[in-house]
């Protein structure tokens, strides 16, 4: 039986993740909580807007309403950048300790040696993601995606598709870029030939995307089930129907997190429930009963045994699937 | 057409302030923030002006208009507001209401539509009113050189006609008539130094279907001075613009009881076809065999309607609808509206 170790906090959880074996919970009020031989708290921002784990898995990268970009772990905080009174609305972690962050219409990359490069855009930078290979990052913007090569002076690649793209992700093999859009849809590009992929039919906005092991599937929120698109074929999901896993008649999926090695997805709902569902036979296991608010963040640990989760009401915790 | 959502306790009211630089917008904003009404505000501005805004919680955002990918050119939202409101609402304990200050060049429609079209914004906030600050002295000039000044007035629920001390009574009357010609249903308040009573600006419920038309005497009152043929006709005439530089006009329609089988397809079709030209619409409809008033309000193609309350015993069962917009074919609107009347 799965067990849940609750951590009742006060506020919207932006990210729940593990640094080593320690679960971390980053809240919108700027506090970061961790369960490291007891509950410990660190105030990092005056208002935290975005958080992600660095690629080494050793630091939490955050951006705030206070215009700061920070890297933190345990009790130590380093301010990587300060932009004044504008919001740092998005952050992404790249190779060799690099970090990208978005402020209004600009996206900046800070390299581990402290150098940084800024890229201006005609429209607001809505989402950021690094490619899994090489020093390349994607900016989600109105009417498409811009791919930058910040280590060189190479010209950016523009991927166009009409509409507002609010978040972006690369497939783990680096062959596909997928965005979520303002109008309840995903859009994808196959980078080799620029082929478009439209993934529509969601009743709500897609706020959570998660690639399964080896990038064979892309799980998404935004419907009454987790919508899981097949990416095994060379053209991705085109012409194929997605899996619909964990369908519930009276709830919406708000967060998805794929298992690190198996074809299983943890699904969080707007009532706080969490299920684990296997792709092969759609078998469901209840991991957490409904709570106070929609699940907003989840991450599996390296041991593939625990899931850190958070909600918009602050009732966070750690699920141990082995009990 | 979507049924109106019942406002919940947790929905934060949003007031939109429009108006040109120098119209007194910042003065009004600072009055709202500093007067002792017990409310804490989050303020969203497009640019930090030269005159400071005295508030703890100010967010600057770059105006970002997003067209929706549904083929509807007027279905636009403000992407920056979606993001900022979402961010603010993640820390809801800090404020009780939101003020959005737009630049003088901003189109108010995407601002308003954000609060109807974006599901997340709509779940957590409700648009209370659009307030336009108008500089009585410079309005004629503004109307000459920009479409935005006109749009802001056409769009407003409340017009604060400011700096009245800088014009003669005749000029003031002319300016007010111009405002009235552009927007017959807005409340107009004449002020100096943005000295309007704040209760006339805040908590108006202008988009709340339960209240929308109750706070709108010009709309309901058939003795309205601008409703010249209200006593003998089935419709008002279109309010022709008294000055050359105004391209917005209003069409006020009046009819008897409507056949719902005809009326609803008609209003749906009109808003689909004429949506880009319709800035605002408001209406009270008497539906045949229905004891309740049916109220409507719309912004471009977005239209909401709901049963409001039973007709009172002394109320005349009649239907009234006002369109504010550009290039409206008054004759066609009137004829097709009247054709929806119950036999």
XYZ file of C-alpha atoms in Angstrom:
666
model
C 0.000 0.000 0.000
C 1.310 3.430 -0.859
C 1.675 5.742 2.110
C 1.660 9.531 2.253
C 3.811 11.609 4.575
C 1.959 14.940 4.552
C 3.595 18.349 4.861
C 0.921 20.946 5.450
C 2.120 24.315 4.239
C 0.315 27.539 3.604
C 0.297 28.682 -0.012
C 0.525 27.692 -3.638
C 3.236 25.119 -4.351
C 5.188 25.998 -7.523
C 7.566 23.029 -7.485
C 7.984 19.819 -5.535
C 11.225 17.970 -6.222
C 14.160 16.059 -4.807
C 17.726 17.214 -4.352
C 19.512 13.966 -3.635
C 17.116 12.186 -1.314
C 15.711 15.350 0.242
C 12.243 16.502 -0.855
C 11.929 20.257 -1.531
C 8.782 22.350 -1.866
C 8.980 25.827 -3.400
C 5.983 28.025 -2.576
C 4.662 31.145 -4.316
C 5.328 33.206 -1.184
C 9.062 32.739 -1.785
C 9.720 30.152 0.902
C 11.403 26.853 0.153
C 10.676 23.987 2.518
C 12.573 20.743 2.765
C 12.266 17.544 4.747
C 15.842 16.934 5.816
C 15.807 15.366 9.269
C 12.857 17.547 10.105
C 11.001 20.386 8.355
C 13.349 23.228 7.401
C 12.437 26.515 5.739
C 14.356 29.121 3.808
C 12.992 32.422 2.516
C 14.474 32.895 -0.951
C 12.272 35.424 -2.762
C 9.633 37.991 -2.050
C 7.248 36.093 -4.315
C 8.440 33.072 -6.242
C 7.187 32.625 -9.799
C 9.181 29.790 -11.328
C 11.365 26.968 -10.080
C 13.251 24.055 -11.582
C 15.985 21.606 -10.693
C 19.395 22.193 -12.248
C 20.653 19.535 -14.656
C 23.048 18.071 -12.096
C 20.123 17.633 -9.710
C 22.000 19.456 -6.975
C 20.402 22.919 -6.855
C 17.013 24.559 -7.050
C 16.862 27.351 -9.637
C 14.174 29.950 -8.915
C 12.876 33.237 -10.314
C 10.851 35.758 -8.376
C 8.629 38.814 -8.246
C 11.628 40.491 -6.646
C 13.511 40.363 -9.966
C 16.040 37.827 -8.698
C 17.250 34.545 -10.098
C 18.604 32.301 -7.359
C 20.288 28.936 -6.999
C 19.796 27.256 -3.653
C 20.369 24.010 -1.849
C 20.088 23.300 1.844
C 20.691 26.559 3.701
C 22.748 28.222 0.991
C 21.381 30.682 -1.548
C 23.277 32.298 -4.378
C 21.785 35.176 -6.364
C 22.643 34.514 -9.997
C 21.024 37.598 -11.472
C 19.043 40.686 -10.442
C 16.918 42.597 -12.913
C 15.255 45.216 -10.731
C 11.537 45.500 -10.200
C 10.342 43.347 -13.082
C 9.145 39.796 -12.582
C 11.345 36.858 -13.509
C 8.539 34.794 -14.946
C 10.278 31.663 -16.161
C 13.516 29.779 -15.531
C 15.199 26.779 -17.153
C 18.335 24.817 -16.323
C 20.881 24.027 -19.033
C 24.075 22.050 -19.461
C 27.246 22.798 -17.455
C 25.432 24.812 -14.828
C 23.903 27.291 -17.243
C 20.569 28.917 -16.427
C 18.062 30.713 -18.628
C 15.502 33.185 -17.324
C 12.767 35.336 -18.786
C 11.961 38.953 -17.958
C 9.258 40.548 -20.076
C 10.419 40.383 -23.675
C 13.951 39.331 -22.923
C 15.454 35.893 -22.326
C 18.903 35.639 -20.795
C 21.342 32.808 -20.411
C 23.814 32.840 -17.571
C 26.775 30.515 -17.923
C 28.377 28.885 -14.903
C 31.351 31.275 -15.071
C 29.015 34.202 -14.521
C 28.980 35.483 -18.115
C 25.551 36.040 -19.544
C 23.864 36.781 -22.849
C 20.554 38.482 -23.360
C 18.192 37.840 -26.271
C 15.482 40.402 -26.997
C 12.215 39.343 -28.575
C 9.427 41.285 -30.193
C 6.904 39.667 -27.869
C 6.863 38.438 -24.292
C 8.951 35.383 -23.470
C 6.375 32.988 -22.048
C 8.316 29.773 -21.598
C 11.907 28.469 -21.691
C 13.509 25.073 -22.178
C 17.008 23.795 -22.896
C 17.654 21.165 -25.500
C 18.911 17.868 -24.045
C 21.864 18.036 -26.434
C 24.261 20.916 -26.838
C 23.923 24.523 -25.814
C 20.594 25.403 -27.338
C 17.435 26.743 -25.765
C 13.885 27.396 -26.835
C 11.734 30.443 -26.141
C 7.950 30.051 -26.318
C 6.415 33.280 -27.596
C 3.428 34.609 -29.477
C 3.180 32.866 -32.862
C 5.815 30.238 -32.222
C 9.156 29.299 -30.755
C 12.630 30.783 -31.153
C 15.645 28.470 -30.786
C 18.838 30.170 -29.627
C 22.414 28.917 -29.662
C 23.816 31.033 -26.842
C 27.355 29.631 -26.914
C 27.881 30.726 -30.517
C 26.814 33.656 -32.624
C 24.649 31.388 -34.744
C 21.405 32.822 -36.010
C 18.336 31.728 -34.076
C 15.909 29.295 -35.665
C 12.307 30.448 -35.784
C 9.467 27.934 -35.573
C 6.209 29.610 -36.507
C 2.664 28.682 -35.612
C -0.067 31.271 -35.087
C -1.259 31.742 -31.540
C 0.118 32.237 -28.060
C 2.585 29.594 -26.929
C 2.913 29.654 -23.159
C 5.309 26.817 -22.332
C 7.853 24.735 -24.231
C 9.650 21.393 -23.881
C 12.146 19.342 -25.896
C 11.736 15.596 -26.291
C 14.537 13.762 -24.445
C 16.112 12.719 -27.788
C 16.062 16.341 -28.915
C 14.072 15.545 -32.061
C 10.839 17.337 -31.156
C 9.812 20.645 -29.619
C 6.334 20.820 -28.087
C 4.522 23.885 -26.750
C 1.321 24.328 -24.807
C -0.917 27.089 -26.045
C -3.344 29.635 -24.667
C -6.191 27.898 -26.479
C -6.257 24.430 -24.925
C -3.920 22.697 -27.346
C -0.371 21.485 -27.785
C 1.714 22.215 -30.824
C 4.779 20.296 -31.879
C 7.554 20.590 -34.446
C 9.803 17.845 -35.707
C 13.114 19.676 -35.774
C 14.652 17.681 -38.637
C 12.118 18.895 -41.186
C 9.936 21.432 -39.355
C 6.833 19.257 -39.677
C 3.935 20.433 -37.551
C 2.002 18.414 -35.014
C -1.296 19.645 -33.697
C -2.564 18.039 -30.532
C -5.995 19.417 -29.739
C -9.249 18.480 -28.048
C -8.385 19.495 -24.494
C -11.243 21.005 -22.499
C -8.776 23.083 -20.463
C -5.333 24.648 -20.733
C -2.416 22.243 -20.632
C -0.249 23.293 -17.694
C 1.753 20.165 -17.084
C 3.792 18.080 -19.523
C 5.999 15.107 -18.756
C 8.067 12.874 -21.057
C 8.096 9.168 -20.248
C 11.274 7.115 -19.999
C 13.375 7.536 -23.169
C 10.829 9.998 -24.501
C 8.514 7.373 -25.925
C 5.412 9.169 -24.678
C 4.420 12.708 -23.700
C 1.881 12.908 -20.873
C -0.226 16.036 -20.455
C -2.823 17.586 -18.154
C -5.848 19.629 -19.200
C -8.561 16.965 -19.492
C -10.499 14.537 -17.309
C -7.772 11.985 -18.067
C -4.034 12.223 -18.547
C -3.626 12.562 -22.316
C -0.527 10.606 -23.331
C 0.743 11.106 -26.893
C 2.895 8.442 -28.585
C 6.293 9.712 -29.776
C 7.914 6.387 -30.737
C 7.392 6.831 -34.480
C 9.645 9.098 -36.490
C 6.824 11.563 -37.106
C 5.708 11.574 -33.486
C 2.009 11.321 -32.719
C 0.720 12.351 -36.143
C -2.305 10.351 -37.145
C -2.304 8.452 -33.870
C -4.727 8.616 -30.985
C -3.344 9.382 -27.531
C -3.820 7.152 -24.513
C -6.331 8.452 -22.011
C -5.285 7.281 -18.583
C -6.907 7.706 -15.191
C -10.180 9.070 -16.565
C -12.461 10.513 -13.903
C -15.923 11.823 -14.565
C -15.891 14.577 -11.990
C -12.321 15.838 -11.914
C -9.657 17.361 -14.162
C -6.025 16.383 -14.425
C -3.819 19.263 -13.317
C -0.382 17.665 -13.069
C 1.449 14.696 -14.594
C 4.828 13.123 -13.774
C 6.141 10.107 -15.647
C 8.050 7.374 -13.843
C 11.818 7.672 -14.480
C 12.239 4.249 -16.085
C 8.906 2.497 -16.546
C 5.840 3.337 -18.612
C 3.853 4.578 -15.628
C 2.535 8.082 -14.978
C 1.597 9.748 -11.696
C -1.531 11.817 -12.280
C -2.633 14.679 -10.023
C -6.192 16.027 -10.163
C -7.917 19.281 -9.328
C -9.332 17.771 -6.130
C -5.887 16.770 -4.907
C -6.139 13.067 -5.714
C -3.060 11.313 -7.104
C -3.174 8.075 -9.114
C -0.414 6.018 -10.694
C -1.424 4.459 -14.004
C 0.437 1.953 -16.152
C 0.408 2.666 -19.908
C 0.256 -0.989 -21.020
C -3.025 -1.925 -19.374
C -4.294 1.383 -17.880
C -4.243 -0.235 -14.451
C -4.696 2.397 -11.716
C -3.364 2.585 -8.178
C -4.572 5.235 -5.748
C -1.583 7.063 -4.297
C -3.295 9.902 -2.475
C -6.899 10.668 -1.603
C -8.386 14.067 -2.520
C -7.043 16.962 -0.473
C -7.530 20.713 -0.174
C -6.553 21.899 -3.626
C -5.487 20.990 -7.165
C -2.160 19.190 -7.512
C 0.314 21.693 -9.000
C 3.672 19.916 -8.766
C 5.082 16.385 -8.643
C 8.442 14.683 -9.088
C 9.719 11.134 -8.684
C 12.935 10.508 -6.763
C 15.953 8.752 -8.283
C 15.179 5.592 -6.333
C 11.836 5.470 -8.205
C 10.088 4.838 -4.931
C 8.847 8.233 -3.772
C 6.911 11.148 -5.266
C 7.107 14.664 -3.846
C 3.882 16.542 -4.540
C 2.400 19.973 -3.874
C -0.969 21.640 -4.351
C -2.239 25.167 -4.799
C -3.545 25.083 -1.218
C -0.227 24.055 0.311
C -1.124 20.523 1.407
C 2.096 18.980 0.156
C 3.805 15.742 0.999
C 5.771 12.709 -0.073
C 4.161 9.525 -1.376
C 6.022 6.280 -0.841
C 4.647 3.840 -3.385
C 6.086 0.800 -1.659
C 4.534 1.726 1.662
C -23.864 31.641 -25.346
C -22.564 30.812 -21.936
C -24.723 30.987 -18.892
C -23.410 33.476 -16.397
C -21.308 32.108 -13.603
C -22.464 32.913 -10.135
C -19.771 35.077 -8.629
C -18.170 33.334 -5.711
C -16.699 34.873 -2.626
C -13.207 34.163 -3.775
C -13.481 36.085 -7.036
C -11.404 39.222 -6.719
C -12.975 42.339 -8.272
C -11.011 44.064 -11.011
C -11.393 47.707 -12.004
C -9.895 48.837 -15.295
C -8.837 52.484 -15.550
C -8.427 53.846 -19.043
C -7.595 57.321 -20.211
C -4.935 59.425 -21.826
C -1.789 60.686 -20.223
C -2.812 63.831 -18.416
C -6.443 62.868 -18.004
C -6.034 62.476 -14.248
C -5.751 58.705 -14.204
C -2.809 58.578 -11.813
C -4.494 61.095 -9.506
C -7.592 58.921 -9.335
C -5.479 55.815 -8.878
C -3.642 57.371 -5.961
C -6.929 58.484 -4.400
C -8.274 54.935 -4.644
C -5.108 53.613 -3.056
C -4.874 56.149 -0.254
C -8.446 56.773 0.853
C -9.607 54.960 3.900
C -11.971 52.328 2.562
C -10.305 49.290 4.131
C -9.457 47.671 0.812
C -5.978 46.681 -0.260
C -5.220 46.829 -3.952
C -2.816 45.165 -6.310
C -2.067 47.545 -9.182
C -1.087 46.416 -12.660
C 0.440 49.130 -14.843
C 1.822 49.058 -18.357
C 4.572 51.448 -17.545
C 5.760 53.137 -14.419
C 4.754 56.702 -15.013
C 6.664 59.777 -13.993
C 4.205 60.472 -11.220
C 4.641 57.832 -8.580
C 1.953 55.424 -7.587
C 1.913 54.994 -3.866
C 1.268 51.316 -3.291
C 3.056 48.264 -1.946
C 1.982 45.956 -4.682
C 2.570 47.288 -8.187
C 3.314 45.041 -11.126
C 4.572 46.328 -14.433
C 3.580 44.354 -17.503
C 4.216 44.760 -21.208
C 0.987 45.059 -23.136
C 0.718 41.790 -25.016
C -2.308 41.218 -27.226
C -2.963 37.603 -28.101
C -5.371 36.677 -30.842
C -7.040 33.379 -30.240
C -6.505 30.723 -32.868
C -10.177 30.281 -33.587
C -10.521 32.464 -36.628
C -12.195 35.248 -34.671
C -10.229 38.459 -35.127
C -11.899 40.217 -32.219
C -11.295 37.326 -29.794
C -8.203 38.828 -28.230
C -6.875 38.627 -24.716
C -4.063 40.377 -22.919
C -1.443 37.703 -22.421
C 0.419 39.856 -19.906
C -2.686 40.147 -17.731
C -3.261 36.391 -17.874
C 0.236 35.848 -16.530
C 0.267 38.632 -13.955
C -3.199 37.867 -12.598
C -2.291 34.207 -12.346
C 0.871 35.129 -10.447
C -0.938 37.528 -8.128
C -3.679 35.027 -7.376
C -1.137 32.502 -6.188
C -0.592 34.751 -3.177
C -4.175 35.861 -2.594
C -3.830 37.121 0.977
C -2.096 40.332 -0.029
C -4.958 42.260 -1.617
C -8.742 42.463 -1.871
C -9.085 43.934 -5.340
C -7.091 44.588 -8.490
C -6.717 47.833 -10.436
C -5.519 47.654 -14.014
C -4.193 50.942 -15.373
C -3.896 50.960 -19.130
C -1.962 53.393 -21.266
C -3.806 55.989 -23.250
C -3.152 54.022 -26.407
C -4.471 50.727 -25.079
C -7.437 49.007 -26.654
C -9.804 48.259 -23.772
C -11.501 45.289 -25.472
C -8.708 42.719 -25.005
C -8.353 43.885 -21.402
C -12.028 43.232 -20.704
C -12.124 40.043 -22.747
C -9.281 38.555 -20.720
C -11.636 38.378 -17.771
C -14.204 36.414 -19.774
C -12.146 34.318 -22.165
C -9.329 33.034 -20.008
C -10.604 30.211 -17.845
C -8.070 30.687 -15.047
C -8.469 34.436 -14.828
C -12.221 34.077 -14.938
C -12.265 31.476 -12.180
C -10.433 33.746 -9.763
C -11.407 37.277 -10.668
C -14.388 39.200 -11.948
C -14.331 42.363 -13.997
C -16.153 44.992 -11.990
C -16.110 47.972 -14.344
C -14.199 49.822 -17.000
C -13.665 53.432 -15.938
C -12.580 55.996 -18.526
C -10.921 59.238 -17.472
C -11.637 61.995 -19.961
C -9.924 65.351 -19.991
C -12.751 67.788 -20.712
C -10.393 70.303 -22.267
C -8.498 68.011 -24.569
C -11.094 65.454 -25.561
C -12.003 67.092 -28.895
C -8.327 67.050 -29.862
C -7.911 63.441 -28.740
C -10.887 62.330 -30.775
C -9.327 63.952 -33.821
C -6.003 62.168 -33.591
C -6.892 58.754 -32.235
C -9.369 55.945 -32.391
C -8.345 54.815 -28.914
C -9.861 57.787 -27.093
C -13.184 57.001 -28.677
C -12.896 53.286 -27.967
C -12.159 53.949 -24.331
C -15.303 56.014 -23.959
C -17.390 53.557 -25.972
C -16.177 50.791 -23.765
C -16.603 52.454 -20.399
C -19.187 51.744 -17.747
C -18.205 54.910 -15.929
C -16.834 58.042 -17.581
C -15.107 60.522 -15.305
C -15.259 63.798 -17.165
C -12.314 65.481 -15.504
C -10.768 68.952 -15.463
C -14.163 70.573 -15.862
C -12.687 73.731 -14.323
C -10.608 74.262 -17.430
C -13.546 74.627 -19.811
C -16.539 76.935 -20.127
C -20.020 75.607 -19.310
C -20.783 75.562 -23.044
C -17.649 73.585 -23.842
C -18.459 71.191 -21.031
C -21.977 70.631 -22.311
C -20.582 69.951 -25.765
C -17.991 67.485 -24.461
C -20.574 65.710 -22.372
C -22.900 65.461 -25.356
C -20.052 63.948 -27.350
C -19.379 61.372 -24.634
C -23.088 60.628 -24.459
C -23.257 60.247 -28.230
C -20.464 57.709 -28.191
C -21.813 55.839 -25.184
C -25.415 56.341 -24.122
C -25.300 53.831 -21.298
C -22.231 54.911 -19.319
C -22.521 56.851 -16.109
C -20.887 60.232 -16.489
C -19.420 62.126 -13.565
C -18.148 65.678 -13.918
C -15.130 66.333 -11.754
C -12.156 68.534 -11.094
C -8.857 66.955 -10.080
C -10.362 63.460 -10.347
C -12.569 64.272 -7.369
C -15.229 61.728 -8.115
C -16.832 59.913 -5.196
C -15.054 56.571 -5.145
C -18.286 54.665 -4.630
C -19.169 55.784 -8.164
C -16.055 54.111 -9.503
C -15.548 51.011 -7.364
C -17.777 48.007 -6.823
C -20.050 48.855 -9.733
C -20.842 45.297 -10.781
C -21.085 46.571 -14.336
C -20.549 43.127 -15.826
C -22.561 41.311 -13.179
C -25.743 40.185 -14.882
C -27.627 40.418 -11.613
C -26.790 44.082 -11.425
C -25.646 45.153 -14.827
C -28.645 47.157 -15.853
C -29.923 48.193 -12.466
C -27.014 50.559 -12.106
C -27.745 51.950 -15.485
C -30.522 54.510 -15.320
C -29.936 55.802 -18.824
C -30.603 52.393 -20.130
C -33.783 51.521 -18.281
C -35.391 54.869 -17.893
C -37.591 55.648 -20.836
C -37.611 59.296 -19.782
C -33.944 59.413 -20.587
C -33.287 62.757 -22.189
C -31.463 61.045 -25.013
C -34.314 58.724 -25.693
C -36.268 61.200 -27.742
C -38.854 58.956 -29.244
C -39.185 56.630 -26.265
C -42.804 57.434 -25.681
C -44.221 56.642 -29.024
C -41.833 54.450 -30.922
C -40.729 50.896 -30.620
C -37.118 51.895 -30.866
C -34.807 54.768 -30.251
C -33.065 56.466 -33.047
C -29.363 55.934 -33.441
C -27.392 58.544 -31.589
C -25.739 60.392 -34.376
C -22.419 61.908 -33.551
C -22.513 65.634 -33.125
C -18.950 65.990 -34.226
C -17.171 64.789 -37.263
C -14.383 62.864 -35.556
C -16.534 60.242 -33.922
C -17.025 56.951 -35.715
C -18.616 55.000 -32.891
C -22.351 55.099 -32.621
C -24.985 53.369 -30.610
C -28.139 51.671 -31.720
C -30.892 51.389 -29.135
C -33.634 48.937 -29.904
C -36.925 48.493 -28.172
C -39.560 45.859 -28.711
C -42.247 43.815 -27.038
C -42.035 40.258 -25.799
C -39.598 38.108 -27.740
C -40.010 34.600 -29.029
C -37.010 32.772 -27.497
C -36.859 30.420 -30.490
C -36.250 33.414 -32.698
C -34.397 35.766 -30.385
C -31.550 33.505 -29.243
C -30.521 32.320 -32.726
C -30.735 35.956 -33.842
C -28.505 37.395 -31.122
C -26.062 34.534 -31.610
C -25.886 35.232 -35.324
C -25.625 38.987 -34.945
C -22.758 38.714 -32.483
C -21.010 36.154 -34.658
C -21.321 38.265 -37.784
C -21.054 41.759 -36.342
C -18.773 40.876 -33.423
C -15.790 42.861 -34.652
C -17.982 45.963 -34.965
C -19.757 45.598 -31.632
C -17.779 47.121 -28.784
C -20.382 46.585 -26.098
C -23.952 45.424 -25.941
C -26.422 45.386 -23.096
C -30.022 44.367 -22.968
C -33.071 43.415 -20.968
C -35.284 41.000 -22.815
C -38.898 40.097 -22.090
C -39.313 36.519 -23.232
C -42.799 35.277 -23.956
C -44.284 33.148 -21.173
C -41.274 33.801 -18.977
C -41.884 35.462 -15.598
C -38.227 36.562 -15.376
C -36.328 39.391 -16.993
C -33.571 38.041 -19.212
C -30.456 40.199 -19.162
C -27.604 40.234 -21.639
C -24.214 41.830 -21.845
C -21.474 41.415 -24.376
C -18.050 42.484 -25.571
C -17.475 41.916 -29.286
C -18.401 38.264 -29.873
C -18.497 37.287 -26.223
C -22.006 37.406 -24.951
C -23.456 36.373 -21.634
C -27.054 36.126 -20.663
C -29.075 35.012 -17.665
C -32.458 35.216 -16.017
C -32.174 38.126 -13.655
C -35.307 38.448 -11.539
C -39.084 38.308 -11.950
C -40.703 41.236 -13.686
C -42.313 43.550 -11.187
C -46.067 44.005 -11.341
C -45.772 47.609 -12.514
C -43.007 46.965 -15.028
C -43.794 46.981 -18.689
C -42.864 43.721 -20.399
C -40.647 45.152 -23.044
C -37.297 44.276 -24.525
C -34.467 46.741 -24.848
C -31.086 46.269 -26.373
C -28.245 48.729 -26.919
C -25.358 48.137 -29.289
C -22.318 50.409 -29.156
C -20.013 49.993 -32.096
C -18.828 50.957 -35.555
C -20.478 50.469 -38.923
C -23.629 49.132 -37.349
C -26.492 48.799 -39.806
C -29.184 50.271 -37.642
C -32.009 49.579 -39.996
C -31.142 45.924 -40.400
C -30.576 45.473 -36.668
C -33.924 47.037 -35.853
C -35.902 45.090 -38.439
C -34.354 41.762 -37.561
C -34.777 42.483 -33.841
C -38.422 43.319 -34.291
C -38.904 40.161 -36.326
C -37.975 38.187 -33.196
C -41.007 39.455 -31.343
C -43.521 36.850 -30.264
C -46.630 36.762 -32.386
